[in-house]
mmCIF file of C-alpha atoms in Angstrom:
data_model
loop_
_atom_site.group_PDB
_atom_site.id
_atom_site.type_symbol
_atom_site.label_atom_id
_atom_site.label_comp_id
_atom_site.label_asym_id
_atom_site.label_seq_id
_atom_site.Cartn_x
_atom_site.Cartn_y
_atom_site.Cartn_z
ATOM 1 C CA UNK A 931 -0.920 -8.243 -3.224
ATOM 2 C CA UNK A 932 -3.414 -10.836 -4.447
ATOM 3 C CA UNK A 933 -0.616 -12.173 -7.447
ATOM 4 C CA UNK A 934 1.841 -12.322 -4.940
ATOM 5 C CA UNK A 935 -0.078 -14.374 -1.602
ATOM 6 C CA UNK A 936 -2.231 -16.270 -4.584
ATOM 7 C CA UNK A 937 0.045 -17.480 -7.162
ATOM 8 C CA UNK A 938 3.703 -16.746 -5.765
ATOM 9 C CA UNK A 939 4.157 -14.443 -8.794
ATOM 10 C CA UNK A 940 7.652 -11.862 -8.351
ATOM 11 C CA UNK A 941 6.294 -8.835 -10.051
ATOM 12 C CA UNK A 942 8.873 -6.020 -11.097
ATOM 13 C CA UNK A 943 9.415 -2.392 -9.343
ATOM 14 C CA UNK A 944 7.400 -0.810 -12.381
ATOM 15 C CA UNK A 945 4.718 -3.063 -11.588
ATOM 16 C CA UNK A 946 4.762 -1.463 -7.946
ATOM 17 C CA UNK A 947 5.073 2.127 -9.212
ATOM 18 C CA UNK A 948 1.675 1.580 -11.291
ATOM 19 C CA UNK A 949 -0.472 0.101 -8.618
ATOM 20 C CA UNK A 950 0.902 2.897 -6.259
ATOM 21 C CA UNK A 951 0.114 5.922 -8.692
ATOM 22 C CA UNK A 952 -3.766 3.660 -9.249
ATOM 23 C CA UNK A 953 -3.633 4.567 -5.227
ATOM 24 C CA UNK A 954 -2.473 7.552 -5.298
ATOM 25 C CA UNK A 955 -4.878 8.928 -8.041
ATOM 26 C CA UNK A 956 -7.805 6.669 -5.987
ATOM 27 C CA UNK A 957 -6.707 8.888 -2.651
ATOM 28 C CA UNK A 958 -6.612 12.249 -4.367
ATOM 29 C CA UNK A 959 -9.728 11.468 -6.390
ATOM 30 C CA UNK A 960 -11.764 10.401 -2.357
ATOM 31 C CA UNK A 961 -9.933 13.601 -0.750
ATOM 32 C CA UNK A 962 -11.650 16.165 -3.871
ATOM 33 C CA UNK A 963 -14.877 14.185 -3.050
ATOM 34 C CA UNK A 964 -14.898 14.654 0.585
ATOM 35 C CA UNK A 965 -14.012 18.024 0.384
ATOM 36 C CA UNK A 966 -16.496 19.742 -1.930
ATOM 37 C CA UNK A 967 -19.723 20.553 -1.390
ATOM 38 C CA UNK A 968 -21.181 16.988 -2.912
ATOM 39 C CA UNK A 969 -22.873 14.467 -0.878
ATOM 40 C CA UNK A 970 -20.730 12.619 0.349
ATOM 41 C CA UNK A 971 -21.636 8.862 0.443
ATOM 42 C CA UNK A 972 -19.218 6.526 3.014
ATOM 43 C CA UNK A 973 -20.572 3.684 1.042
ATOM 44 C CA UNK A 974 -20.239 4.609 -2.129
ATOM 45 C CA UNK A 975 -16.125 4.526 -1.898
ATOM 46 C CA UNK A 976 -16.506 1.603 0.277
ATOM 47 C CA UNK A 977 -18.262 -0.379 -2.892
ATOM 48 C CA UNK A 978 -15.332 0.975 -5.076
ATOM 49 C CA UNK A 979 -12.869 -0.498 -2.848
ATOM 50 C CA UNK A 980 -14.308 -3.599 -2.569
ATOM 51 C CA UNK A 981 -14.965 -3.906 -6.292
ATOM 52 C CA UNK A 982 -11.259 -3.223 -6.539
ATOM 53 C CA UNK A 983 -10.014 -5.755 -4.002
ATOM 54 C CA UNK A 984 -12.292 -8.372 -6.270
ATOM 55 C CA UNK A 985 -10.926 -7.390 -9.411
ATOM 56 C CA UNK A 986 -7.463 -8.012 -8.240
ATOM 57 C CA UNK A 987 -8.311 -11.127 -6.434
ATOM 58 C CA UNK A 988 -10.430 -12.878 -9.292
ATOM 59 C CA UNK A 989 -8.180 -11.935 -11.831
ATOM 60 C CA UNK A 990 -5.134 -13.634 -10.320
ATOM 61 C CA UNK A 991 -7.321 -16.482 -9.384
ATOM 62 C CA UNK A 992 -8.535 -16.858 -12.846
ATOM 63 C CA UNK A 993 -4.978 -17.139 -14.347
ATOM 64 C CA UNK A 994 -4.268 -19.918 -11.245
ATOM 65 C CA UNK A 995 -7.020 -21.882 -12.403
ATOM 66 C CA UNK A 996 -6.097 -22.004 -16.230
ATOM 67 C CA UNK A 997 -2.347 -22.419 -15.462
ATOM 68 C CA UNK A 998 -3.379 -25.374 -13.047
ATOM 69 C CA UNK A 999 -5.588 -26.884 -15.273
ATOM 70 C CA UNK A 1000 -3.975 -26.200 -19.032
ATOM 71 C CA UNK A 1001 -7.012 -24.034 -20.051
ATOM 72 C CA UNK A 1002 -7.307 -20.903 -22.516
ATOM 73 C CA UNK A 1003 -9.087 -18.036 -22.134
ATOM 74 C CA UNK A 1004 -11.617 -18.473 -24.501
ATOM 75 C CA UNK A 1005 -12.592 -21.592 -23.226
ATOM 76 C CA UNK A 1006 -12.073 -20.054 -19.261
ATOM 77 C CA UNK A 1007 -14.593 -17.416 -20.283
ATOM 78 C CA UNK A 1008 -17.024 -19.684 -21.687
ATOM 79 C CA UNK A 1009 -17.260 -21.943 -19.007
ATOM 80 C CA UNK A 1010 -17.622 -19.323 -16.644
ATOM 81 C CA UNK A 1011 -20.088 -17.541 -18.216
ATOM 82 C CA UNK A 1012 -22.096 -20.296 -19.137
ATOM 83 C CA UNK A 1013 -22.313 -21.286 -15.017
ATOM 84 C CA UNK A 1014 -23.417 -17.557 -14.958
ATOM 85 C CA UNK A 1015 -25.916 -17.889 -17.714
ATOM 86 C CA UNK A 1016 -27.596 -21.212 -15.615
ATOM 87 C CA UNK A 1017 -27.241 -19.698 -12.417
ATOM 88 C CA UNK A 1018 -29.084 -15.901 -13.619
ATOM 89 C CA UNK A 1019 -31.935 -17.900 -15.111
ATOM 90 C CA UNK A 1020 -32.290 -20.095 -12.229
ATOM 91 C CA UNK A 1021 -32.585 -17.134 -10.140
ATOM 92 C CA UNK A 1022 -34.752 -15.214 -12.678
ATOM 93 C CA UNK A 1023 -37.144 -18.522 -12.478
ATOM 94 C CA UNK A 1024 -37.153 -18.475 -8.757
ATOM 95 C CA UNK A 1025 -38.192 -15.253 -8.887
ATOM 96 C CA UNK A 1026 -40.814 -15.530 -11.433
ATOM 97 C CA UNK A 1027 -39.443 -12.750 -14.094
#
């Protein structure tokens, strides 16, 4: 959904049939959850869900940016983890760790 509202990318039908078995499997795996005798935790498949939407939505975001801008990956990955690198120690600082 992201690749397609994002970057205006066409994907093909197999395409479709993988994210929809990813679902599927996803649905089956919450339904065995909720119905043994586990804890159940509301939040804990609401963090998985989200963490999916983000994959999906950075990844196709990512591969925007270095089309846009005539970047690799290596050098995508660097630059982004170096921001990461000055931004964890600043925090780390802040914090006094």
């Amino acid at each position: 959904i992201f690749g397609v509202f994002i970057t205006q990318k066409v994907y093909r039908f197999m395409d479709y049939f993988v994210v929809m078995c990813m679902v599927a499997g996803l649905a089956i795996f919450m339904h065995a959850d909720a119905n043994s005798s586990a804890v159940f935790q509301p939040l804990g498949v609401i963090m998985l869900t989200v963490s999916l939407l983000c994959d999906g939505a950075i990844t196709n975001m990512s591969e925007s940016i270095m089309n846009q801008f005539g970047v690799g990956q290596d050098e995508f990955i660097f630059r982004m983890y170096s921001i990461a690198l000055v931004a964890i120690t600043g925090a780390a600082v802040a914090k006094g760790d």
